[in-house]
PDB file of C-alpha atoms in Angstrom:
ATOM      1  CA  MET A1177       6.424  10.805 -15.479  1.00  0.00           C
ATOM      2  CA  SER A1178       3.256  10.294 -17.391  1.00  0.00           C
ATOM      3  CA  LEU A1179      -0.214  11.080 -16.215  1.00  0.00           C
ATOM      4  CA  ALA A1180      -1.151   7.493 -16.291  1.00  0.00           C
ATOM      5  CA  SER A1181       1.960   6.348 -14.326  1.00  0.00           C
ATOM      6  CA  ARG A1182       1.137   8.949 -11.624  1.00  0.00           C
ATOM      7  CA  ARG A1183      -2.443   7.619 -11.461  1.00  0.00           C
ATOM      8  CA  TRP A1184      -1.388   4.147 -11.094  1.00  0.00           C
ATOM      9  CA  LYS A1185       1.068   5.043  -8.239  1.00  0.00           C
ATOM     10  CA  HIS A1186      -1.513   7.114  -6.503  1.00  0.00           C
ATOM     11  CA  PHE A1187      -4.174   4.242  -6.851  1.00  0.00           C
ATOM     12  CA  THR A1188      -1.599   1.705  -5.525  1.00  0.00           C
ATOM     13  CA  ALA A1189      -0.866   3.942  -2.486  1.00  0.00           C
ATOM     14  CA  MET A1190      -4.667   4.234  -1.695  1.00  0.00           C
ATOM     15  CA  ALA A1191      -4.994   0.517  -2.020  1.00  0.00           C
ATOM     16  CA  LEU A1192      -2.224  -0.121   0.416  1.00  0.00           C
ATOM     17  CA  ILE A1193      -3.756   2.334   2.798  1.00  0.00           C
ATOM     18  CA  GLY A1194      -7.234   0.913   2.466  1.00  0.00           C
ATOM     19  CA  ASP A1195      -6.275  -2.692   2.905  1.00  0.00           C
ATOM     20  CA  GLY A1196      -4.060  -1.688   5.932  1.00  0.00           C
ATOM     21  CA  VAL A1197      -7.121  -0.027   7.646  1.00  0.00           C
ATOM     22  CA  MET A1198      -9.168  -3.135   6.952  1.00  0.00           C
ATOM     23  CA  ALA A1199      -6.367  -5.379   8.337  1.00  0.00           C
ATOM     24  CA  VAL A1200      -6.170  -3.216  11.567  1.00  0.00           C
ATOM     25  CA  LEU A1201      -9.978  -3.121  11.964  1.00  0.00           C
ATOM     26  CA  ARG A1202     -10.769  -6.766  11.052  1.00  0.00           C
ATOM     27  CA  PRO A1203      -7.626  -8.817  10.685  1.00  0.00           C
ATOM     28  CA  ASP A1204      -9.398 -12.129  10.272  1.00  0.00           C
ATOM     29  CA  ASN A1205     -11.803 -10.902   7.436  1.00  0.00           C
ATOM     30  CA  ASP A1206      -8.819  -9.199   5.752  1.00  0.00           C
ATOM     31  CA  ALA A1207      -6.680 -12.337   5.778  1.00  0.00           C
ATOM     32  CA  LEU A1208      -9.777 -14.323   4.581  1.00  0.00           C
ATOM     33  CA  ALA A1209     -10.517 -11.937   1.692  1.00  0.00           C
ATOM     34  CA  TRP A1210      -6.952 -12.539   0.250  1.00  0.00           C
ATOM     35  CA  LYS A1211      -6.886 -16.388   0.760  1.00  0.00           C
ATOM     36  CA  HIS A1212      -7.052 -17.170  -2.879  1.00  0.00           C
ATOM     37  CA  GLY A1213      -4.273 -18.286  -5.261  1.00  0.00           C
ATOM     38  CA  PRO A1214      -1.231 -20.513  -5.077  1.00  0.00           C
ATOM     39  CA  LYS A1215      -0.883 -22.861  -2.282  1.00  0.00           C
ATOM     40  CA  PRO A1216       2.126 -21.011  -0.599  1.00  0.00           C
ATOM     41  CA  TRP A1217      -0.068 -17.697  -0.749  1.00  0.00           C
ATOM     42  CA  LYS A1218      -3.027 -19.576   0.767  1.00  0.00           C
ATOM     43  CA  GLN A1219      -0.841 -20.906   3.572  1.00  0.00           C
ATOM     44  CA  LEU A1220       0.535 -17.324   4.339  1.00  0.00           C
ATOM     45  CA  MET A1221      -3.049 -15.818   4.437  1.00  0.00           C
ATOM     46  CA  GLY A1222      -4.089 -18.733   6.691  1.00  0.00           C
ATOM     47  CA  THR A1223      -1.171 -18.040   9.013  1.00  0.00           C
ATOM     48  CA  LEU A1224      -2.269 -14.450   9.028  1.00  0.00           C
ATOM     49  CA  GLN A1225      -5.747 -15.177   9.708  1.00  0.00           C
ATOM     50  CA  GLU A1226      -4.700 -17.330  12.839  1.00  0.00           C
ATOM     51  CA  ARG A1227      -2.527 -14.437  14.102  1.00  0.00           C
ATOM     52  CA  PRO A1228      -4.490 -11.256  14.303  1.00  0.00           C
ATOM     53  CA  VAL A1229      -1.827  -9.290  15.994  1.00  0.00           C
ATOM     54  CA  LEU A1230       0.647 -10.049  13.150  1.00  0.00           C
ATOM     55  CA  THR A1231      -2.041  -9.169  10.734  1.00  0.00           C
ATOM     56  CA  ARG A1232      -2.723  -5.756  12.411  1.00  0.00           C
ATOM     57  CA  THR A1233       1.041  -5.088  12.469  1.00  0.00           C
ATOM     58  CA  VAL A1234       1.280  -5.819   8.630  1.00  0.00           C
ATOM     59  CA  GLY A1235      -1.767  -3.443   8.267  1.00  0.00           C
ATOM     60  CA  VAL A1236      -0.102  -0.572  10.112  1.00  0.00           C
ATOM     61  CA  LEU A1237       3.056  -1.009   7.999  1.00  0.00           C
ATOM     62  CA  GLN A1238       0.771  -0.951   4.895  1.00  0.00           C
ATOM     63  CA  ILE A1239      -0.832   2.243   6.020  1.00  0.00           C
ATOM     64  CA  VAL A1240       2.626   3.898   6.834  1.00  0.00           C
ATOM     65  CA  GLY A1241       4.135   2.730   3.674  1.00  0.00           C
ATOM     66  CA  GLY A1242       1.271   3.793   1.615  1.00  0.00           C
ATOM     67  CA  VAL A1243       1.147   7.411   3.220  1.00  0.00           C
ATOM     68  CA  TRP A1244       4.914   7.690   2.808  1.00  0.00           C
ATOM     69  CA  TRP A1245       4.791   6.539  -0.877  1.00  0.00           C
ATOM     70  CA  ALA A1246       1.908   9.014  -1.712  1.00  0.00           C
ATOM     71  CA  LEU A1247       3.765  12.007   0.079  1.00  0.00           C
ATOM     72  CA  HIS A1248       7.080  11.026  -1.544  1.00  0.00           C
ATOM     73  CA  GLN A1249       5.380  10.864  -5.009  1.00  0.00           C
ATOM     74  CA  GLU A1250       3.862  14.359  -4.407  1.00  0.00           C
ATOM     75  CA  GLN A1251       7.221  15.726  -3.539  1.00  0.00           C
ATOM     76  CA  ALA A1252       8.941  14.157  -6.500  1.00  0.00           C
ATOM     77  CA  GLU A1253       6.278  15.599  -8.636  1.00  0.00           C
ATOM     78  CA  GLU A1254       6.581  19.142  -7.322  1.00  0.00           C
ATOM     79  CA  ALA A1255      10.389  18.977  -7.677  1.00  0.00           C
ATOM     80  CA  SER A1256       9.986  17.920 -11.444  1.00  0.00           C
ATOM     81  CA  LEU A1257       7.603  20.792 -12.073  1.00  0.00           C
ATOM     82  CA  LYS A1258      10.016  23.698 -10.567  1.00  0.00           C
ATOM     83  CA  PRO A1259      11.779  25.703 -13.233  1.00  0.00           C
ATOM     84  CA  VAL A1260      15.452  24.929 -13.427  1.00  0.00           C
ATOM     85  CA  GLU A1261      17.664  28.037 -12.465  1.00  0.00           C
ATOM     86  CA  PRO A1262      20.164  29.119 -15.031  1.00  0.00           C
ATOM     87  CA  ALA A1263      23.695  28.707 -14.113  1.00  0.00           C
ATOM     88  CA  GLN A1264      25.577  32.009 -13.280  1.00  0.00           C
TER      89      GLN A1264
END
């Protein structure tokens, strides 16, 4: 895996975690921040803005998913760097 690919995956995991934290702390503001784009997307964000418990739940899932992804990527990188044992 290239360095650029690893950086983008790490950045994406950080963005998921950060947005998840904001959704948990301020669900109405987080949904409002994302309320731009096509009509179906705006409707979805409007629904999330009206349902703070659902928005917080999505935020928690983002945090868990982002942390899992970051840890999984680290393990995959470590495994790819280990020397291969010769067959006996």
